mmCIF file of C-alpha atoms and ligand atoms in Angstrom:
data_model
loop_
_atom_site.group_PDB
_atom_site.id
_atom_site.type_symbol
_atom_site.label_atom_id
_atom_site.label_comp_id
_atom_site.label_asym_id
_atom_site.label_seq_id
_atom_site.Cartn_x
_atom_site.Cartn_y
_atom_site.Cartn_z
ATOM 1 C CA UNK A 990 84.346 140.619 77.232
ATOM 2 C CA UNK A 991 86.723 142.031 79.762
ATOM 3 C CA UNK A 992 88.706 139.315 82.254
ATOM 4 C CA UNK A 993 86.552 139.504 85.152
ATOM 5 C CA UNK A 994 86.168 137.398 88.281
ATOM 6 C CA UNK A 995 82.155 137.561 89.307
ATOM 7 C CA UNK A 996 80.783 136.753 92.817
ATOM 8 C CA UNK A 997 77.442 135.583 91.413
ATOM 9 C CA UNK A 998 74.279 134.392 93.652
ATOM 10 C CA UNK A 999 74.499 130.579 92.281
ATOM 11 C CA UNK A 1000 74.494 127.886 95.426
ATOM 12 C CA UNK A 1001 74.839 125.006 93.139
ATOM 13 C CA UNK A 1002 77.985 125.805 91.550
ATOM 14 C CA UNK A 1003 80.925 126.775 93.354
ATOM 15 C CA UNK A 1004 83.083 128.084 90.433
ATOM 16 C CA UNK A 1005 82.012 127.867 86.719
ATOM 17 C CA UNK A 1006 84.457 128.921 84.007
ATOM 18 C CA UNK A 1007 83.074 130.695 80.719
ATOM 19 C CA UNK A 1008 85.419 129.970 77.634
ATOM 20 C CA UNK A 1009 88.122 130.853 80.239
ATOM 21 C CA UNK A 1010 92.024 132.038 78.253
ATOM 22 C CA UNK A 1011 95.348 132.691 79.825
ATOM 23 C CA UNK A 1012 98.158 133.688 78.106
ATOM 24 C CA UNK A 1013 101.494 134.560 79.382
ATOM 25 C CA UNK A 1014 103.356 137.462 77.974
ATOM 26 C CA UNK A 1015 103.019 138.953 74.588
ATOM 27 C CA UNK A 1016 104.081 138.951 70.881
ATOM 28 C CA UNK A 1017 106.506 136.049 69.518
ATOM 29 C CA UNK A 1018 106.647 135.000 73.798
ATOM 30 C CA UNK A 1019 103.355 135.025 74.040
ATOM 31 C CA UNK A 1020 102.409 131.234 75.996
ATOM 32 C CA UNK A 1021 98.917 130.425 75.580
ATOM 33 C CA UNK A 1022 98.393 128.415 78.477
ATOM 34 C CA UNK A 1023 94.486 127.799 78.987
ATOM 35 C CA UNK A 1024 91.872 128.601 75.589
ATOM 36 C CA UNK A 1025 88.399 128.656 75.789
ATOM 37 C CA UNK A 1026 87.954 126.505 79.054
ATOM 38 C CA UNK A 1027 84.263 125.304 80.248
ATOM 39 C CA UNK A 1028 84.192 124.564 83.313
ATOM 40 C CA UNK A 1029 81.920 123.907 86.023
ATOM 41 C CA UNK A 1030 81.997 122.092 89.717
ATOM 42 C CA UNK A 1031 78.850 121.694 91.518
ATOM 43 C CA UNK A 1032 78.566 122.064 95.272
ATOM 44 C CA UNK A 1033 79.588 119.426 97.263
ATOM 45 C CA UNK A 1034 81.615 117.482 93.504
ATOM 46 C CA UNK A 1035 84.633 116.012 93.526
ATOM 47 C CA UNK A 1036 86.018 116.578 90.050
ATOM 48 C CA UNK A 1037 89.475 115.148 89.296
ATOM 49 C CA UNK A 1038 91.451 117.271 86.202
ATOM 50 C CA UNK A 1039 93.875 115.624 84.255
ATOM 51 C CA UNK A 1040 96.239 116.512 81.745
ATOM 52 C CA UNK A 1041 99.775 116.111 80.083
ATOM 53 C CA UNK A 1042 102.388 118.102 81.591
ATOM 54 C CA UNK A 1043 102.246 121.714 81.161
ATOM 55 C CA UNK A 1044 98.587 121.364 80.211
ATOM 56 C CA UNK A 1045 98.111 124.316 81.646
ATOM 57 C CA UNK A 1046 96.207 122.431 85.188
ATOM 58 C CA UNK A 1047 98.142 124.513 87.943
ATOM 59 C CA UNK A 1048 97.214 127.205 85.382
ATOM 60 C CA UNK A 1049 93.100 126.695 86.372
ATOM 61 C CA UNK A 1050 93.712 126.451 89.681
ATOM 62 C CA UNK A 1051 95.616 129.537 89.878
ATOM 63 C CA UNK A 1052 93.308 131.738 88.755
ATOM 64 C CA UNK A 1053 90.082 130.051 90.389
ATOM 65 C CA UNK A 1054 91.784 130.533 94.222
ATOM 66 C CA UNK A 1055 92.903 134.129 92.596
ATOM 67 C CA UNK A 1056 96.659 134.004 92.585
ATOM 68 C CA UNK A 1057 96.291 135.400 88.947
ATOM 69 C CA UNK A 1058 93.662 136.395 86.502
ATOM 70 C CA UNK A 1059 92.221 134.959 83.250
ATOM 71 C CA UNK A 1060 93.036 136.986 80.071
ATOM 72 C CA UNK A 1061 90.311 135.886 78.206
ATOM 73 C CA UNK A 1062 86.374 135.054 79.442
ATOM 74 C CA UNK A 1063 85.283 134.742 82.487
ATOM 75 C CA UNK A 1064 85.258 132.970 86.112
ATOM 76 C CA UNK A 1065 81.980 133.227 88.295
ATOM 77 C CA UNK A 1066 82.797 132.101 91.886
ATOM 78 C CA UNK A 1067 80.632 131.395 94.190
ATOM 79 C CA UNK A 1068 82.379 130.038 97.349
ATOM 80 C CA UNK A 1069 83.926 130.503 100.631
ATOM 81 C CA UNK A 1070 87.284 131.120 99.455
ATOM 82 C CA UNK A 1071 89.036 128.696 97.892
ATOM 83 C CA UNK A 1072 91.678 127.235 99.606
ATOM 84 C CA UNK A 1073 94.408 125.476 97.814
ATOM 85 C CA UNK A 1074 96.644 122.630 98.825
ATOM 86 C CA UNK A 1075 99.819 122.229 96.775
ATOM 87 C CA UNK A 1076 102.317 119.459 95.622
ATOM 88 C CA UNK A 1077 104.740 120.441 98.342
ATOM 89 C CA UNK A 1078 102.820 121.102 101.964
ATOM 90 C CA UNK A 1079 104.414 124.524 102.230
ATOM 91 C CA UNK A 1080 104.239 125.350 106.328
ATOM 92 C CA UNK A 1081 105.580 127.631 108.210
ATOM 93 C CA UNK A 1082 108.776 126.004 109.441
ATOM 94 C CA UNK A 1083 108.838 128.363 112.468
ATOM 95 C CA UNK A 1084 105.447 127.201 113.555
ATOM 96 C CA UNK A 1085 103.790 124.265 115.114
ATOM 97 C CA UNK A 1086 101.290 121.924 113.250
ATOM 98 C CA UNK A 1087 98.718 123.579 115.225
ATOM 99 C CA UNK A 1088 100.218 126.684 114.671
ATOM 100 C CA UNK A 1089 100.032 126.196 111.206
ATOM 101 C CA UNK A 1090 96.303 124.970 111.332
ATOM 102 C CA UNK A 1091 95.433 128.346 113.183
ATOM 103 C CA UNK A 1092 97.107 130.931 110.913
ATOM 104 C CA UNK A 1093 93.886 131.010 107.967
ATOM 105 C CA UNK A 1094 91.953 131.633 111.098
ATOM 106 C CA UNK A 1095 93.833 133.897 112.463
ATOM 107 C CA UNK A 1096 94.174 136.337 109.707
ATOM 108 C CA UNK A 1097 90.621 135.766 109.273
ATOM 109 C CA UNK A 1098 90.704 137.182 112.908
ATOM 110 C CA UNK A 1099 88.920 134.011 114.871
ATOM 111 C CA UNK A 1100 89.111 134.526 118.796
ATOM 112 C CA UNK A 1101 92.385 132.792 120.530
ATOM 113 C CA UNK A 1102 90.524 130.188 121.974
ATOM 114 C CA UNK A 1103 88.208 129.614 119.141
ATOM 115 C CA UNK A 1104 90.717 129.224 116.688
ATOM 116 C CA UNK A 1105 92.604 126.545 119.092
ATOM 117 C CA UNK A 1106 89.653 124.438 119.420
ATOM 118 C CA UNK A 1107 89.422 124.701 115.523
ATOM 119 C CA UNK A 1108 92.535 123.592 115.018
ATOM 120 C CA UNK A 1109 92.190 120.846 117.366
ATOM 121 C CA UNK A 1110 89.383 119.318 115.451
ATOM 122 C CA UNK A 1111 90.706 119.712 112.097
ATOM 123 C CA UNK A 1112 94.035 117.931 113.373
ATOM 124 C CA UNK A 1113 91.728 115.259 114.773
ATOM 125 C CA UNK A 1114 89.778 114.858 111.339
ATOM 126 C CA UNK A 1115 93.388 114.495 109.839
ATOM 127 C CA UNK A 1116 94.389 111.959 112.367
ATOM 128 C CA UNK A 1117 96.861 113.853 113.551
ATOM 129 C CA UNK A 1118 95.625 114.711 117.230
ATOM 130 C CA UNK A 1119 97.879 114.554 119.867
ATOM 131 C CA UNK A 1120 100.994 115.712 117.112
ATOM 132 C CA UNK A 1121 99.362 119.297 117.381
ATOM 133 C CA UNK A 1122 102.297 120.683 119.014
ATOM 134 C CA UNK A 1123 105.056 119.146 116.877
ATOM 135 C CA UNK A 1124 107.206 121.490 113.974
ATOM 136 C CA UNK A 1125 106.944 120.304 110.515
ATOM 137 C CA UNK A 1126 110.187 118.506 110.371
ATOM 138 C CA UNK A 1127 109.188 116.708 113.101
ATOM 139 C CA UNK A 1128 106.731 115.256 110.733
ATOM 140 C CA UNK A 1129 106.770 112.750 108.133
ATOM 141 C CA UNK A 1130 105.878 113.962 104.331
ATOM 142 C CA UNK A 1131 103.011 112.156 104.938
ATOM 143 C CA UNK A 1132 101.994 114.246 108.318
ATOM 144 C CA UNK A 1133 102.819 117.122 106.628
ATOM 145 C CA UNK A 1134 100.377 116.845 104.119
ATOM 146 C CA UNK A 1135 97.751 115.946 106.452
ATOM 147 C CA UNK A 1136 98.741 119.768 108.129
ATOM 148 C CA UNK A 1137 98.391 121.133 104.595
ATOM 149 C CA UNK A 1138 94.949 119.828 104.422
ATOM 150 C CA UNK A 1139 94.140 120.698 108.069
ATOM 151 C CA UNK A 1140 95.199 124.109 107.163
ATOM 152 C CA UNK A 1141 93.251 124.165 104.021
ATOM 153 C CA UNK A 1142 90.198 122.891 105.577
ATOM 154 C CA UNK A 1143 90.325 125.821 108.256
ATOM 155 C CA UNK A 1144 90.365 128.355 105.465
ATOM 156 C CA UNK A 1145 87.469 127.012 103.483
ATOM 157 C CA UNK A 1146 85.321 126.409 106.542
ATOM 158 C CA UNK A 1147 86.223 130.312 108.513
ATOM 159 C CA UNK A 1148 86.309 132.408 105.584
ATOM 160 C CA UNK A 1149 83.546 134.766 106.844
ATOM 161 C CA UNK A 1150 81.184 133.401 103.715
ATOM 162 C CA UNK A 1151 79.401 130.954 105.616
ATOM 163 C CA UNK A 1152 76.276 129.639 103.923
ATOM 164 C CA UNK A 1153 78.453 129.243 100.335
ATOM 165 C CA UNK A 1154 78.939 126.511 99.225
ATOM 166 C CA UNK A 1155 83.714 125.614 100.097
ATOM 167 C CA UNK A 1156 85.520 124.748 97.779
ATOM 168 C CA UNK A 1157 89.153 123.095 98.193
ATOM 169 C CA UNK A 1158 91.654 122.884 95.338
ATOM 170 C CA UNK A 1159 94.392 120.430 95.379
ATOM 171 C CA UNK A 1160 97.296 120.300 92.825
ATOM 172 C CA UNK A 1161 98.976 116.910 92.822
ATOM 173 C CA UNK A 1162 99.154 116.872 96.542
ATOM 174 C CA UNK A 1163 100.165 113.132 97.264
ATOM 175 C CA UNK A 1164 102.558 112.537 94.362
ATOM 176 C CA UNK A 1165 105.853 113.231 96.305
ATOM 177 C CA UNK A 1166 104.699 110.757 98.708
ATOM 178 C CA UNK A 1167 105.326 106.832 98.495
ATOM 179 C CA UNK A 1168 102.767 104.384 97.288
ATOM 180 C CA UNK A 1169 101.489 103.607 100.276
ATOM 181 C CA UNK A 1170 100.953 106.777 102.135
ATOM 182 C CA UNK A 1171 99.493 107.894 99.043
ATOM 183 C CA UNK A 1172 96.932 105.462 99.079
ATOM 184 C CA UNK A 1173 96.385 105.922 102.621
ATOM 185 C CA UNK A 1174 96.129 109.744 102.129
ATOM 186 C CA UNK A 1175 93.638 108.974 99.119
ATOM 187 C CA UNK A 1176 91.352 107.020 101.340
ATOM 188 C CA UNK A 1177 91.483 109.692 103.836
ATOM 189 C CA UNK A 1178 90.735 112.639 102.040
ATOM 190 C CA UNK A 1179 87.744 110.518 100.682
ATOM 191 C CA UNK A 1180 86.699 110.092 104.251
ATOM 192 C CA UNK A 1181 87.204 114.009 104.775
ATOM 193 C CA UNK A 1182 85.353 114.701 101.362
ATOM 194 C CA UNK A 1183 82.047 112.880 102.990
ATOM 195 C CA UNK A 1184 82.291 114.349 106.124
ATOM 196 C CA UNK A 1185 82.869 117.889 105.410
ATOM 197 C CA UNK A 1186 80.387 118.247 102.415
ATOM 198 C CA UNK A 1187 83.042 120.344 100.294
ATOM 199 C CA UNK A 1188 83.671 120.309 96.699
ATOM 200 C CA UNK A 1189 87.311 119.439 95.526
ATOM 201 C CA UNK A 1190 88.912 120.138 92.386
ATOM 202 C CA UNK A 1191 91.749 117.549 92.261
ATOM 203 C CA UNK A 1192 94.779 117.976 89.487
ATOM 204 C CA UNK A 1193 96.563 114.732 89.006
ATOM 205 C CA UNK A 1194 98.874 113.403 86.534
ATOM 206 C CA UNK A 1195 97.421 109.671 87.740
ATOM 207 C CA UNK A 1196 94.847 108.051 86.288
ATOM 208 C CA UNK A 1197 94.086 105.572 89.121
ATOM 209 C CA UNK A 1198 94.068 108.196 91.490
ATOM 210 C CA UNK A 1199 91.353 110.143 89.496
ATOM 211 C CA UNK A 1200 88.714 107.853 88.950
ATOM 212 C CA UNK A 1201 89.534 105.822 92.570
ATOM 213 C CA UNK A 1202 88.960 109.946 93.872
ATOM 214 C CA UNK A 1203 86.245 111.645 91.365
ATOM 215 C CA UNK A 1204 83.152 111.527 90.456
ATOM 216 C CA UNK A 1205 83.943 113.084 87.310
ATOM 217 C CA UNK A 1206 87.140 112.991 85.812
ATOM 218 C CA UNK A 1207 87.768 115.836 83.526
ATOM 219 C CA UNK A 1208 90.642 115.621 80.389
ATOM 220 C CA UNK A 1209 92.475 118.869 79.731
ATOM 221 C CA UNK A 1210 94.046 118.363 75.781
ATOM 222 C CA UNK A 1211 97.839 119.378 75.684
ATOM 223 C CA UNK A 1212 98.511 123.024 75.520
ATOM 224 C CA UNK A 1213 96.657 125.262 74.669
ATOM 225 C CA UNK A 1214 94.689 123.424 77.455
ATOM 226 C CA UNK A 1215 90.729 123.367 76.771
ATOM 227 C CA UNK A 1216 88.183 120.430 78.358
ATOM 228 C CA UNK A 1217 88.690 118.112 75.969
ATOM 229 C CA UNK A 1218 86.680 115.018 77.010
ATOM 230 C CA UNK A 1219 84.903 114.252 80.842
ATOM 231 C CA UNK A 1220 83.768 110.656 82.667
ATOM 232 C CA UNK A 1221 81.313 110.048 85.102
ATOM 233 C CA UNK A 1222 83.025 107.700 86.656
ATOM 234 C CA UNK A 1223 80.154 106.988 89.468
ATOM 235 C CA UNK A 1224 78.752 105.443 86.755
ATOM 236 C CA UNK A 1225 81.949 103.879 84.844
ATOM 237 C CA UNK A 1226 84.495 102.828 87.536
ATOM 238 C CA UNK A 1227 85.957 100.659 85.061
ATOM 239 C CA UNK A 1228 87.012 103.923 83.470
ATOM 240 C CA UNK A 1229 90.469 103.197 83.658
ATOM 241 C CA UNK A 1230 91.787 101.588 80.303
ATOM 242 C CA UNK A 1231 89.171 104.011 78.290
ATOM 243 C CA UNK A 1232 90.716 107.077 79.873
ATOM 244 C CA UNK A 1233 94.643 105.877 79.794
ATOM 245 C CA UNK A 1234 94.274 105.489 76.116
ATOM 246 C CA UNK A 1235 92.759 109.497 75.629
ATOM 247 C CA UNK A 1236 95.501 110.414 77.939
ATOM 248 C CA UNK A 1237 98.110 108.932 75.994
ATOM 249 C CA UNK A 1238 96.370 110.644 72.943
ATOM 250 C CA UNK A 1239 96.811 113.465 74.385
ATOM 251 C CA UNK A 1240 100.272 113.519 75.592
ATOM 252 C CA UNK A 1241 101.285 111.929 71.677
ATOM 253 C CA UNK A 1242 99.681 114.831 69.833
ATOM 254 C CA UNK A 1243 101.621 116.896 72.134
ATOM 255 C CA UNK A 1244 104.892 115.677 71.287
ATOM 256 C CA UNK A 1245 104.053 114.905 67.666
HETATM 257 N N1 ATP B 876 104.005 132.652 85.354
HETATM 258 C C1 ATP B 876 104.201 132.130 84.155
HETATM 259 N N2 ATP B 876 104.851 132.813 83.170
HETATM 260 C C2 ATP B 876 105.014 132.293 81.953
HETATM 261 N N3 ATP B 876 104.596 131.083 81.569
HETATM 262 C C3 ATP B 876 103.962 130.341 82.496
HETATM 263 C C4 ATP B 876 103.737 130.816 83.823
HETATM 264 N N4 ATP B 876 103.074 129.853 84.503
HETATM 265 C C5 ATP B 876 102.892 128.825 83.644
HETATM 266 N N5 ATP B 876 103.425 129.116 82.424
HETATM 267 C C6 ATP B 876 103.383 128.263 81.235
HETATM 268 O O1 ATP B 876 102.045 127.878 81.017
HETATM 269 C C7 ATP B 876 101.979 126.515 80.632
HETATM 270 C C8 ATP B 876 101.088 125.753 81.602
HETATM 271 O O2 ATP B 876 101.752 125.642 82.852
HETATM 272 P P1 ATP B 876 101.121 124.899 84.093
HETATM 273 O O3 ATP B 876 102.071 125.023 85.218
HETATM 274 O O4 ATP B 876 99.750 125.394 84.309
HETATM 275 O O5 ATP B 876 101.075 123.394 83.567
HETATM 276 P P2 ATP B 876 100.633 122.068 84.339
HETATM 277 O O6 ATP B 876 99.576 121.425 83.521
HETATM 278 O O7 ATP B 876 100.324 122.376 85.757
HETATM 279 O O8 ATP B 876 101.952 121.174 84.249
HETATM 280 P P3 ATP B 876 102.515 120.059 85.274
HETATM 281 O O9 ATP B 876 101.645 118.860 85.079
HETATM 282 O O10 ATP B 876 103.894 119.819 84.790
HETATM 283 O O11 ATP B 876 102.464 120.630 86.656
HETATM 284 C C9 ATP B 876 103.415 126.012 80.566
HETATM 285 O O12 ATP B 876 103.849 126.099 79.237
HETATM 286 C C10 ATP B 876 104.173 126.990 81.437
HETATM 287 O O13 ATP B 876 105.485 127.128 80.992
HETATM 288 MG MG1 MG B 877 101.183 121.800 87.573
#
């Protein structure tokens, strides 16, 4: 089957991944990155991925917001458009927090004074209102990635594809931060999570931060990545030890 990227009529899953490859380059070079992923989040899931570095997890997320494209099987979206929030918050220096909040909507082409009131809320649902005119190095790493998220949140929710279920991927995006904004942050997006209904696919190297986040934690095996084991861990918050010790599994067979 040819790499293809399907808009399929499917409200309960957002993306779903049939045995999805990736390869970079070709011949001795050749990386295989991802191999025979399956893969599905349903509307409204938070589902934490983790893996051993160079697993191949900013890999998935990659080709589910469309930055690149599978080489093997297939991905069958079904969302707004994904929006993606990364390690590093990535603003525009030149513009203001709100400014930076605004700019999804305003490529989406969202009326002036639409888009500001937009922006205001999302800043607010951040806790960040009243900073809305502020640069980003004004801001703290911290406030920063609030913005991201802001930001991220206005492109999921002003795509044009309203009535899909959004979708918001986030790769590592607290683990420049310090222990305690991170947990902060963590309880925060949980809050967001609740309140805005969206599904999250969350990459983290951090166990803790998985199963405190997910409802599902999902193990990538070392590279070639595939799904290689998943938790509920609604139903197993005590998940911790068990999933450590695969990690570590993992990550040994890797270096072996
Ligand atoms: N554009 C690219 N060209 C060639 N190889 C790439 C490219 N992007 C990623 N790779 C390779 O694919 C593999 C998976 O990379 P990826 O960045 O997805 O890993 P990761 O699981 O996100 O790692 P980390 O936890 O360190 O962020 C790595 O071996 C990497 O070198
Ligand atoms: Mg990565």
């Amino acid at each position: 089957m040819t790499a293809t990227i399907d808009a399929l009529p499917d409200l309960l899953s957002p993306v779903r991944f049939h045995q999805v490859g990736k390869t970079f380059g070709t011949g001795q070079k050749a990386v295989v990155a991802l191999d025979g992923v399956d893969l599905e989040v349903s509307a409204g899931e938070f589902v934490c991925l983790l893996g051993a570095s160079g697993c191949g997890k900013t890999t998935l997320l990659n080709l589910v917001a469309g930055l690149d494209r599978p080489t093997s099987g297939r991905i069958e979206l079904n969302s707004s458009r994904p929006a993606v929030v990364f390690q590093e918050p990535a603003l525009m220096p030149w513009l203001t927090a709100a400014g930076n909040v605004e700019l999804p909507l305003r490529m989406a082409g969202v009326p002036k004074a639409q888009r500001r009131a937009k922006a205001a809320e999302l800043l607010e649902l951040v806790r960040l209102a009243g900073l809305g005119d502020k640069r980003p190095h004004e801001l703290s790493g911290g406030m920063r990635q609030r913005v991201a998220l802001a930001r991220a949140l206005a492109s999921t929710t002003d795509s044009g594809d309203a009535g899909k279920p959004s979708l918001l991927l986030m790769d590592e995006p607290f683990s420049a931060l310090d222990a305690i904004t991170r947990d902060v942050l963590q309880g925060e997006l949980l809050r967001i999570w609740r309140a805005t209904g969206t599904a999250i696919l969350f990459v983290t190297h951090d166990v803790r931060e998985a199963v405190r986040l997910g409802q599902r934690v999902v193990l990538l095996s070392s590279r070639p990545g595939r799904v290689v084991r998943q938790w509920d861990v609604n139903d197993a918050p005590d998940a911790v030890d068990e999933i450590n010790t695969a990690l570590r599994k993992v990550i040994s067979s890797h270096a072996a």
